[in-house]
Coordinates of C-alpha atoms and ligand atoms in Angstrom, one line a residue:
M1 CA -21.3 -17.7 6.7
T2 CA -18.8 -17.6 10.0
Q3 CA -19.4 -15.4 12.4
A4 CA -17.4 -13.2 13.8
G5 CA -17.8 -10.1 16.8
E6 CA -19.0 -10.5 20.5
G7 CA -15.5 -10.1 21.5
A8 CA -14.8 -9.3 25.5
E9 CA -17.3 -6.4 25.1
G10 CA -20.2 -7.9 24.3
P11 CA -21.4 -7.3 20.3
V12 CA -23.4 -3.4 19.5
S13 CA -26.4 -5.5 18.6
R14 CA -27.3 -8.3 16.1
R15 CA -27.2 -7.6 12.2
E16 CA -28.6 -9.9 10.0
P17 CA -26.8 -10.6 7.2
G18 CA -26.0 -7.3 5.1
G19 CA -28.2 -5.5 7.5
H20 CA -26.8 -2.9 9.8
A21 CA -25.8 -3.5 13.2
D22 CA -27.0 -0.1 14.9
G23 CA -31.3 0.2 15.7
L24 CA -31.7 3.3 13.6
S25 CA -31.0 2.0 10.1
A26 CA -32.7 -1.3 10.5
G27 CA -35.0 -1.9 7.6
W28 CA -32.8 0.1 5.0
D29 CA -30.4 -2.4 3.0
Y30 CA -27.9 -1.8 -0.2
A31 CA -28.8 -3.8 -3.3
P32 CA -25.6 -5.7 -5.0
A33 CA -23.9 -3.8 -7.2
P34 CA -21.6 -6.2 -8.6
E35 CA -18.8 -4.1 -10.9
S36 CA -18.8 -6.8 -14.0
R37 CA -15.4 -8.6 -14.3
D38 CA -16.2 -9.0 -18.3
I39 CA -13.8 -6.3 -19.2
V40 CA -11.2 -8.7 -18.0
S41 CA -9.8 -10.8 -20.1
I42 CA -7.1 -13.1 -17.5
A43 CA -5.3 -15.9 -20.0
P44 CA -4.6 -19.0 -18.3
E45 CA -0.8 -18.1 -18.2
Y46 CA 2.0 -15.7 -18.6
G47 CA 5.6 -15.1 -19.2
L48 CA 7.8 -12.9 -17.8
F49 CA 7.9 -9.3 -20.0
V50 CA 11.9 -9.0 -20.6
A51 CA 13.2 -6.6 -23.2
G52 CA 9.8 -6.1 -24.8
E53 CA 8.3 -9.0 -25.4
F54 CA 6.6 -11.7 -22.7
A55 CA 8.4 -15.4 -22.7
P56 CA 8.6 -17.8 -20.4
A57 CA 11.4 -18.3 -17.6
A58 CA 14.2 -20.4 -18.3
G59 CA 13.6 -23.0 -16.5
G60 CA 10.1 -23.1 -17.1
R61 CA 8.7 -23.1 -13.6
T62 CA 5.5 -21.6 -12.8
F63 CA 3.2 -20.2 -9.6
S64 CA -0.9 -19.9 -9.7
T65 CA -2.0 -16.8 -8.4
V66 CA -5.3 -16.8 -6.3
N67 CA -8.3 -14.6 -5.8
P68 CA -8.0 -14.1 -2.1
A69 CA -11.8 -13.2 -1.8
T70 CA -13.0 -17.1 -3.6
E71 CA -9.5 -18.9 -3.8
E72 CA -10.1 -19.6 -7.0
T73 CA -6.7 -19.8 -8.9
L74 CA -6.8 -16.8 -11.8
S75 CA -3.4 -17.6 -13.8
R76 CA -0.8 -19.6 -13.6
V77 CA 2.3 -16.7 -13.7
A78 CA 6.4 -17.5 -14.8
A79 CA 8.8 -17.8 -12.4
A80 CA 11.8 -16.1 -13.0
G81 CA 15.3 -18.0 -12.2
P82 CA 18.8 -16.4 -12.0
A83 CA 18.8 -16.4 -15.4
D84 CA 15.9 -14.6 -16.5
V85 CA 17.4 -11.9 -14.1
D86 CA 20.5 -11.9 -15.8
R87 CA 18.4 -11.3 -19.3
A88 CA 16.5 -8.6 -17.7
V89 CA 19.5 -7.0 -16.6
A90 CA 21.2 -7.3 -19.3
A91 CA 18.5 -5.9 -21.8
A92 CA 18.4 -2.9 -19.4
R93 CA 21.5 -2.0 -20.3
A94 CA 21.4 -1.7 -23.5
A95 CA 18.0 -0.1 -23.3
Y96 CA 19.7 2.4 -21.1
D97 CA 22.8 2.6 -23.2
Q98 CA 21.6 2.4 -26.3
V99 CA 18.0 4.1 -26.5
W100 CA 16.6 5.4 -23.1
G101 CA 20.1 7.2 -21.4
P102 CA 20.9 9.0 -24.4
M103 CA 17.4 10.0 -25.2
P104 CA 16.7 13.9 -24.6
G105 CA 14.0 14.3 -21.1
A106 CA 11.5 15.9 -23.9
E107 CA 11.5 12.4 -25.5
R108 CA 11.4 10.5 -22.4
A109 CA 8.3 12.9 -21.6
K110 CA 6.4 11.6 -24.6
Y111 CA 6.1 7.8 -23.1
L112 CA 5.8 8.7 -20.0
Y113 CA 2.5 10.5 -21.2
R114 CA 1.5 7.9 -23.1
I115 CA 1.7 5.3 -20.1
A116 CA -0.4 7.7 -18.1
R117 CA -3.0 8.3 -20.5
A118 CA -3.1 4.2 -21.6
L119 CA -3.8 3.8 -18.0
Q120 CA -6.5 6.2 -17.4
E121 CA -8.4 5.0 -20.9
R122 CA -8.1 1.4 -19.5
A123 CA -9.1 2.0 -15.9
R124 CA -11.6 0.3 -15.1
E125 CA -9.7 -2.7 -16.5
F126 CA -6.6 -2.1 -14.1
A127 CA -9.3 -1.4 -11.0
V128 CA -11.3 -5.0 -11.6
L129 CA -8.0 -6.7 -12.1
E130 CA -6.2 -5.3 -8.9
S131 CA -9.3 -5.8 -7.2
L132 CA -9.4 -9.6 -8.2
D133 CA -5.7 -9.9 -7.5
N134 CA -5.5 -8.4 -4.5
G135 CA -8.9 -9.1 -2.5
K136 CA -9.0 -5.1 -2.1
P137 CA -13.0 -3.3 -2.8
I138 CA -13.5 -1.9 -6.2
R139 CA -14.0 1.5 -4.9
E140 CA -10.5 1.8 -3.7
S141 CA -9.1 0.3 -6.5
R142 CA -11.3 2.5 -8.9
D143 CA -10.9 6.1 -6.6
V144 CA -7.5 4.9 -5.3
D145 CA -5.4 3.1 -6.4
V146 CA -5.5 3.3 -10.7
P147 CA -6.1 7.5 -10.7
L148 CA -2.9 7.6 -8.0
A149 CA -1.4 5.5 -10.2
A150 CA -1.9 7.7 -13.9
A151 CA -1.7 10.8 -11.8
H152 CA 2.4 9.2 -11.4
F153 CA 3.1 9.1 -14.7
F154 CA 1.7 12.6 -15.7
Y155 CA 3.5 14.1 -12.8
Y156 CA 7.0 12.8 -13.5
A157 CA 6.4 13.2 -17.3
G158 CA 6.4 16.8 -16.5
W159 CA 10.1 16.6 -14.7
A160 CA 11.6 14.2 -17.4
D161 CA 12.9 17.8 -19.5
K162 CA 13.3 19.7 -16.7
L163 CA 15.7 18.1 -14.2
E164 CA 18.2 20.5 -14.5
H165 CA 16.2 22.8 -13.0
A166 CA 15.4 20.4 -9.8
G167 CA 17.7 21.3 -7.3
F168 CA 20.2 18.4 -8.3
G169 CA 22.9 20.1 -10.1
P170 CA 23.0 22.0 -13.6
A171 CA 23.4 18.4 -15.0
P172 CA 22.3 15.7 -13.1
R173 CA 22.1 12.0 -14.5
P174 CA 20.9 8.9 -14.4
L175 CA 22.3 6.2 -12.1
G176 CA 21.3 3.1 -14.8
V177 CA 19.2 0.0 -14.4
A178 CA 16.8 0.0 -11.4
G179 CA 15.8 -3.4 -10.0
Q180 CA 12.7 -2.5 -8.0
V181 CA 10.9 -5.4 -5.8
I182 CA 7.5 -4.0 -4.3
P183 CA 4.9 -5.6 -1.9
W184 CA 1.3 -7.0 -2.2
N185 CA -0.7 -4.6 -1.0
F186 CA -0.9 -1.4 -3.3
P187 CA 0.4 -3.7 -6.8
L188 CA -0.2 -0.9 -9.6
M189 CA 0.3 2.1 -6.9
M190 CA 3.7 0.6 -5.9
A191 CA 4.4 -0.1 -9.5
A192 CA 3.7 3.6 -10.8
W193 CA 6.0 5.0 -7.9
K194 CA 8.9 3.1 -8.7
L195 CA 8.7 2.9 -12.5
A196 CA 7.6 6.9 -13.3
P197 CA 9.9 8.4 -11.4
A198 CA 13.2 6.5 -12.2
L199 CA 11.9 6.4 -15.9
A200 CA 11.5 10.2 -15.7
A201 CA 15.3 10.3 -14.5
G202 CA 16.5 8.2 -17.5
N203 CA 17.1 5.2 -15.5
T204 CA 16.0 1.8 -17.5
C205 CA 14.3 -0.8 -14.5
V206 CA 13.8 -4.5 -13.7
L207 CA 10.6 -4.6 -11.8
K208 CA 9.6 -8.0 -9.1
P209 CA 6.2 -7.2 -7.9
A210 CA 4.5 -9.3 -5.4
E211 CA 4.3 -13.1 -5.9
T212 CA 1.0 -12.7 -4.6
T213 CA -0.5 -10.0 -6.9
P214 CA 1.6 -10.2 -10.3
L215 CA -1.3 -9.5 -12.7
T216 CA -1.2 -6.0 -13.0
A217 CA 2.0 -5.3 -12.6
L218 CA 1.6 -7.6 -15.9
L219 CA -1.0 -5.6 -17.7
L220 CA 1.1 -2.8 -17.1
A221 CA 3.8 -3.8 -18.9
E222 CA 1.4 -4.9 -21.7
V223 CA 0.4 -0.5 -21.6
C224 CA 4.4 -0.4 -22.0
H225 CA 4.5 -1.7 -25.1
Q226 CA 1.1 -0.3 -26.3
A227 CA 2.3 3.0 -25.3
G228 CA 5.9 2.1 -27.8
L229 CA 8.3 1.9 -25.3
P230 CA 11.9 0.7 -27.1
P231 CA 12.1 -2.9 -25.5
G232 CA 14.1 -2.9 -22.3
V233 CA 13.2 -0.1 -21.0
V234 CA 10.7 -1.7 -18.4
N235 CA 10.6 -5.5 -17.6
V236 CA 8.8 -7.1 -15.4
L237 CA 10.1 -10.5 -13.6
T238 CA 7.3 -12.4 -11.9
G239 CA 8.5 -14.3 -9.0
A240 CA 8.9 -15.1 -5.0
G241 CA 11.2 -14.0 -3.0
D242 CA 14.5 -16.0 -4.4
T243 CA 13.4 -13.7 -7.5
G244 CA 13.9 -10.2 -5.9
A245 CA 16.4 -11.6 -3.8
A246 CA 18.7 -12.6 -7.1
L247 CA 17.5 -9.0 -8.6
V248 CA 18.8 -7.1 -5.3
A249 CA 21.9 -8.6 -5.4
H250 CA 22.9 -8.9 -9.1
P251 CA 25.7 -6.7 -9.8
G252 CA 24.8 -5.2 -13.3
I253 CA 21.8 -3.1 -10.9
D254 CA 22.9 0.3 -10.2
K255 CA 19.9 1.3 -7.6
V256 CA 18.2 -0.7 -5.5
A257 CA 14.2 0.6 -4.4
F258 CA 12.6 -1.4 -2.3
T259 CA 8.7 -2.0 -0.3
G260 CA 7.7 -4.2 2.2
S261 CA 8.4 -5.8 5.5
T262 CA 11.3 -4.6 7.7
E263 CA 13.1 -7.6 8.2
V264 CA 13.5 -8.6 4.4
G265 CA 14.5 -4.6 4.2
K266 CA 17.3 -5.3 6.5
E267 CA 18.4 -8.7 4.4
I268 CA 18.6 -6.4 1.2
A269 CA 20.9 -4.0 2.8
R270 CA 23.2 -6.2 4.4
S271 CA 23.2 -7.7 0.4
V272 CA 23.1 -4.2 -1.1
A273 CA 26.4 -2.8 1.8
G274 CA 29.7 -2.3 0.5
T275 CA 28.8 -3.0 -3.4
G276 CA 27.8 0.9 -4.4
K277 CA 24.1 0.4 -5.3
K278 CA 22.1 3.3 -4.3
L279 CA 19.6 2.4 -2.2
T280 CA 16.1 3.0 -1.5
L281 CA 13.8 1.2 1.9
E282 CA 10.0 2.0 2.7
L283 CA 9.5 -0.2 5.1
G284 CA 6.6 -1.1 8.0
G285 CA 5.2 1.5 10.2
K286 CA 2.8 1.5 13.5
A287 CA 1.5 5.2 12.9
A288 CA -0.1 7.2 16.0
N289 CA -3.4 8.7 15.2
I290 CA -3.7 11.1 17.7
V291 CA -7.0 12.8 18.6
F292 CA -7.4 15.8 20.9
D293 CA -10.8 16.5 23.3
D294 CA -11.2 19.6 20.5
A295 CA -11.1 17.6 17.4
P296 CA -15.0 17.7 16.1
V297 CA -15.7 13.2 16.7
E298 CA -17.3 12.7 13.6
Q299 CA -15.0 13.6 11.3
A300 CA -12.3 12.5 13.7
V301 CA -14.4 9.1 13.7
E302 CA -14.0 9.1 9.5
G303 CA -10.3 10.1 10.0
I304 CA -9.6 6.6 12.3
V305 CA -11.5 4.3 9.9
N306 CA -10.1 5.3 6.7
G307 CA -6.5 5.8 8.7
I308 CA -6.9 2.0 9.6
F309 CA -9.8 -0.1 7.4
F310 CA -8.6 1.3 4.4
N311 CA -7.2 -1.6 2.5
Q312 CA -8.0 -3.7 5.0
G313 CA -5.2 -2.1 7.1
H314 CA -2.6 -3.2 4.2
V315 CA -0.9 0.6 4.3
C316 CA 2.5 0.6 5.7
C317 CA 1.2 4.3 6.6
A318 CA -2.4 3.2 8.5
G319 CA -2.9 5.1 11.8
S320 CA -2.8 1.7 13.4
R321 CA -2.2 3.0 17.1
L322 CA -5.0 5.4 18.4
L323 CA -4.1 7.8 20.5
V324 CA -7.2 9.3 22.2
Q325 CA -7.4 12.2 24.8
E326 CA -8.7 10.3 27.9
S327 CA -11.8 13.2 28.7
V328 CA -13.2 12.2 25.6
A329 CA -12.1 8.3 25.0
G330 CA -15.2 7.2 25.9
A331 CA -17.6 9.3 23.6
V332 CA -14.5 8.5 20.5
V333 CA -14.9 4.7 20.9
D334 CA -18.6 4.6 21.0
R335 CA -18.9 6.3 17.7
L336 CA -16.3 4.7 16.7
R337 CA -18.0 0.8 17.3
R338 CA -21.4 2.8 15.7
R339 CA -19.6 3.0 12.9
L340 CA -17.9 0.0 12.3
A341 CA -21.1 -1.7 12.6
S342 CA -22.2 0.0 9.4
L343 CA -19.1 -0.9 7.7
R344 CA -19.6 -3.7 4.6
L345 CA -18.0 -6.6 4.5
G346 CA -17.3 -8.8 1.6
D347 CA -17.2 -9.2 -2.6
P348 CA -15.0 -6.7 -3.0
L349 CA -16.3 -6.5 -6.7
D350 CA -19.3 -4.9 -5.4
K351 CA -19.7 -1.2 -5.2
N352 CA -20.9 -1.0 -1.6
T353 CA -18.2 -2.9 0.1
D354 CA -16.0 -1.3 2.6
I355 CA -13.6 -4.1 3.6
G356 CA -12.4 -6.8 1.6
A357 CA -10.7 -10.0 1.2
V358 CA -7.1 -10.4 3.7
N359 CA -4.3 -10.9 0.6
S360 CA -3.4 -13.9 1.3
P361 CA -3.2 -17.0 3.8
E362 CA -0.2 -16.1 5.5
Q363 CA -1.4 -12.7 6.5
L364 CA -4.9 -13.8 7.6
D365 CA -2.8 -16.0 10.1
K366 CA -0.2 -13.3 10.9
I367 CA -3.3 -11.1 11.8
T368 CA -4.9 -13.8 13.5
R369 CA -2.0 -14.9 15.8
L370 CA -1.0 -11.1 16.9
S371 CA -5.2 -10.4 17.7
A372 CA -5.0 -13.6 19.6
A373 CA -1.4 -12.2 21.5
G374 CA -3.3 -8.5 22.3
E375 CA -6.4 -11.1 23.9
A376 CA -3.7 -13.0 25.5
E377 CA -1.8 -9.8 26.6
G378 CA -5.3 -8.7 28.3
A379 CA -6.5 -6.2 25.9
R380 CA -10.2 -6.0 25.2
R381 CA -11.1 -7.0 22.0
W382 CA -14.4 -6.0 20.1
S383 CA -15.5 -6.8 16.7
P384 CA -19.0 -5.9 15.5
P385 CA -21.8 -8.9 14.2
C386 CA -20.0 -9.5 10.8
R387 CA -21.1 -12.8 8.7
L388 CA -17.8 -13.3 6.7
P389 CA -18.4 -15.7 3.6
D390 CA -17.5 -19.0 3.7
R391 CA -14.5 -19.4 0.8
G392 CA -11.2 -17.0 0.7
Y393 CA -9.7 -15.0 4.0
W394 CA -11.5 -12.7 6.0
F395 CA -10.9 -11.0 8.8
A396 CA -13.5 -8.9 10.6
P397 CA -12.9 -5.1 12.0
T398 CA -11.6 -5.2 15.2
I399 CA -10.4 -2.9 18.2
F400 CA -8.2 -3.5 21.3
T401 CA -9.3 -1.3 24.2
G402 CA -7.1 -0.9 27.2
V403 CA -4.1 -1.7 24.9
S404 CA -1.2 -0.6 27.1
Q405 CA 2.3 0.0 25.3
S406 CA 3.8 -2.8 25.9
H407 CA 1.7 -5.2 24.5
R408 CA 2.8 -6.4 21.0
I409 CA -0.6 -5.2 19.2
A410 CA 0.9 -1.8 20.1
R411 CA 4.5 -2.3 18.8
E412 CA 4.1 -4.6 16.5
E413 CA 2.8 -3.9 12.2
I414 CA -0.1 -6.6 12.1
F415 CA -1.1 -5.0 8.3
G416 CA -4.7 -5.9 8.9
P417 CA -7.9 -4.4 9.7
V418 CA -7.0 -4.0 13.7
L419 CA -6.8 -0.7 15.8
S420 CA -4.9 -0.7 19.4
V421 CA -6.7 2.2 21.6
L422 CA -4.6 3.7 23.9
T423 CA -5.3 7.7 26.0
F424 CA -3.6 10.4 27.4
R425 CA -3.7 13.1 29.4
T426 CA -1.4 16.0 27.6
P427 CA 0.1 16.7 24.3
E428 CA 3.8 15.5 26.2
E429 CA 2.2 12.5 26.8
A430 CA 1.1 12.3 23.4
V431 CA 4.3 12.8 22.1
A432 CA 6.2 10.6 23.6
K433 CA 4.0 7.6 23.0
A434 CA 3.2 8.4 19.7
N435 CA 7.1 8.2 19.1
N436 CA 7.7 5.6 21.0
T437 CA 8.0 3.0 18.2
P438 CA 11.0 1.3 16.1
Y439 CA 9.3 2.8 13.0
G440 CA 8.6 6.4 12.3
L441 CA 6.6 6.3 8.7
S442 CA 3.2 8.3 9.6
A443 CA 0.8 10.1 12.1
G444 CA -2.5 12.0 12.6
A445 CA -3.7 14.7 14.8
W446 CA -6.9 15.5 15.4
T447 CA -7.5 18.8 16.8
E448 CA -8.9 22.5 15.8
K449 CA -6.0 24.3 16.9
G450 CA -3.6 24.6 14.5
S451 CA -0.7 26.0 16.5
R452 CA -0.9 22.5 18.5
I453 CA -1.0 20.9 14.8
L454 CA 2.4 22.8 14.3
W455 CA 4.2 21.6 17.7
L456 CA 3.3 18.6 16.8
A457 CA 4.5 18.8 13.7
Q458 CA 8.0 19.6 15.2
R459 CA 7.8 16.8 17.9
L460 CA 6.6 13.8 16.1
R461 CA 9.2 11.9 14.9
A462 CA 7.4 10.1 11.6
G463 CA 7.9 10.9 7.8
V464 CA 4.4 12.1 6.8
I465 CA 1.7 14.0 9.1
W466 CA -1.6 14.6 8.7
A467 CA -4.0 17.1 10.0
N468 CA -7.7 16.7 10.4
T469 CA -6.9 14.5 7.5
Y470 CA -5.6 10.9 7.1
N471 CA -4.3 8.3 4.0
R472 CA -3.6 11.4 1.8
F473 CA -1.6 10.9 -1.6
D474 CA 0.0 13.3 -4.2
P475 CA 2.1 12.3 -6.7
A476 CA 3.6 16.0 -5.8
S477 CA 4.4 15.4 -2.1
P478 CA 7.6 12.8 -0.9
F479 CA 6.6 10.0 1.3
G480 CA 8.7 8.2 3.2
G481 CA 10.2 7.4 6.7
Y482 CA 12.4 7.3 9.6
Q483 CA 14.2 4.5 11.8
E484 CA 13.1 1.2 10.7
S485 CA 10.2 2.6 8.3
G486 CA 13.6 2.9 5.9
F487 CA 14.9 6.0 4.0
G488 CA 14.8 7.8 1.0
R489 CA 11.3 9.5 -0.4
E490 CA 9.0 8.8 -3.2
G491 CA 6.8 11.3 -4.6
G492 CA 7.3 15.1 -5.0
R493 CA 10.7 16.6 -6.5
H494 CA 12.2 14.4 -3.2
G495 CA 11.2 11.4 -4.9
L496 CA 14.0 12.0 -8.4
A497 CA 17.1 12.3 -6.0
A498 CA 17.0 8.5 -5.7
Y499 CA 17.1 8.2 -9.4
L500 CA 19.7 10.8 -10.2
D501 CA 23.7 10.6 -9.9
A502 CA 22.8 14.0 -7.5
Ligands
NDP1 P1 8.0 -9.1 2.0 O1 8.8 -8.1 2.4 O2 8.4 -10.1 2.3 O3 7.7 -9.0 0.5 C1 7.9 -7.5 -0.4 C2 8.4 -7.6 -1.9 O4 9.7 -8.8 -1.6 C3 8.0 -9.2 -2.5 O5 8.1 -8.4 -3.6 C4 8.6 -10.2 -2.0 O6 8.6 -11.4 -2.5 C5 10.0 -9.3 -2.3 N1 11.0 -10.8 -1.1 C6 11.4 -11.5 -0.1 N2 11.9 -11.6 0.3 C7 13.1 -11.3 -0.2 C8 14.7 -11.0 -0.6 N3 14.6 -12.1 0.4 N4 15.1 -10.2 -1.3 C9 14.4 -9.4 -2.0 N5 13.2 -9.2 -1.8 C10 12.2 -10.4 -1.3 O7 6.5 -9.0 2.4 P2 6.0 -10.2 2.7 O8 4.6 -10.3 1.9 O9 6.1 -11.5 2.9 O10 4.6 -9.4 4.1 C11 5.3 -10.0 5.0 C12 5.1 -8.6 6.5 O11 5.2 -7.6 6.0 C13 3.3 -8.4 6.4 O12 2.7 -8.8 7.1 C14 3.5 -6.9 7.0 O13 3.4 -7.0 7.8 C15 4.6 -6.5 6.2 N6 4.9 -5.7 4.8 C16 4.9 -4.5 5.1 C17 4.6 -3.3 3.3 C18 4.9 -1.9 3.8 O14 4.1 -1.4 2.6 N7 5.2 -1.7 4.7 C19 4.7 -4.2 2.5 C20 4.0 -5.5 2.5 C21 4.0 -6.4 4.0 P3 7.2 -12.1 -2.4 O15 5.9 -11.6 -2.6 O16 7.1 -13.1 -3.5 O17 7.5 -13.2 -1.2

């Protein structure tokens, strides 16, 4: 075990492995509560899902996918090349022209309902597989990712036969074939966010999951098959960035939907420019979570923890900048430290685990580098004493205080369990600091005054603003950003616009 913590401001107190950092709860411990992985059967190899069948890549290339908590290889997966992209786009085009495009919305809805129900029936299987491939705690994959994925299919199934009442004209038309590229932080949920509205609107899809997390997208392909979805309506091409690049550049695609880093988003925007393809981009963020002096501290601390330590901070809308009113900053940071000392880091399949593994060595390296930059620039670093497993990719929950707006940790997306704390004196200063970012995806506000929430909401330049809560998602609610966080909305009625010729 590696010991983390004891930053520049020293530890809260020392704790035994698996125990608690604060003296109050010493002597109490959780028994291990591991979820069984027997429910999942992982094949040694997976092919690409094209035209309703699994088949190896034309070039025979494969890559391995690894459990980030143990570094164990879970499976080998086909790496799609340009010939596979051609085949998948042709299958999607044929399905669009011959079956899915002409099909009445009420019929399409039946397939979406079936997929949603199958996701619910196989929820445990999906949750365990997601935690194995991604490293996220089972509590999150079981209670958030999988239920929200199913909810998206249910929600958009309801729209499939009502598109003419969605506010996009009397007879909105689908776009055709959608090329969709998704990241590794919410692999199943992002697949659902992309596929469900596209299919409801009458498009067919070629989906490219992230290289490090392909397994739940492949299980979802199996569910599409189980639901009797006509061949070619959904195709899944596994592979790395070059597969994604080939897909978005393919001339047979009518629509590109991308979620991921701002850099790749810009590259895609350049590649799509002038082609007539419709584009939506959901990119990075550096959200401000703003705590006023009248906020209930305990509740706000839970919201801060949920905002940045949920999913190891691998969240585009994470509340990675805490803006706290100066008069309560000391009290809030003290409570936050006590709370962090009670978080449990470890086996993602243990139902008591709060913080799982970082998804990849590359991401761990990025988090480590940016945290080192925070220290080098003069911010004070603190983590609770916390034992990190010897194998796998881990990063202790970390808080930086004494952060100024020019620090890299206040400006760049770290995408890890690292919180930068800044202070403000007046609401105007809070707004100015919150908006001082090239991003604009989300924000949070903690105050008892409803009028202040409305005042803030009018001034914060962010696509989603949570009040007295954080990281809440609902399929009926649109999600998306401004500036370098991208454009277009996913979720709700707005999410249909991205897939309709409206
Ligand atoms: P990327 O943006 O590279 O990956 C997102 C998806 O795009 C993956 O499926 C990736 O494939 C694919 N991809 C990569 N290059 C291209 C390309 N040129 N054309 C088309 N598709 C491409 O994110 P990373 O995984 O590399 O993470 C890097 C950083 O991005 C993180 O540290 C984090 O800060 C940020 N990020 C932000 C996310 C967000 O939702 N805001 C999500 C993920 C990352 P492959 O996985 O095979 O490389």
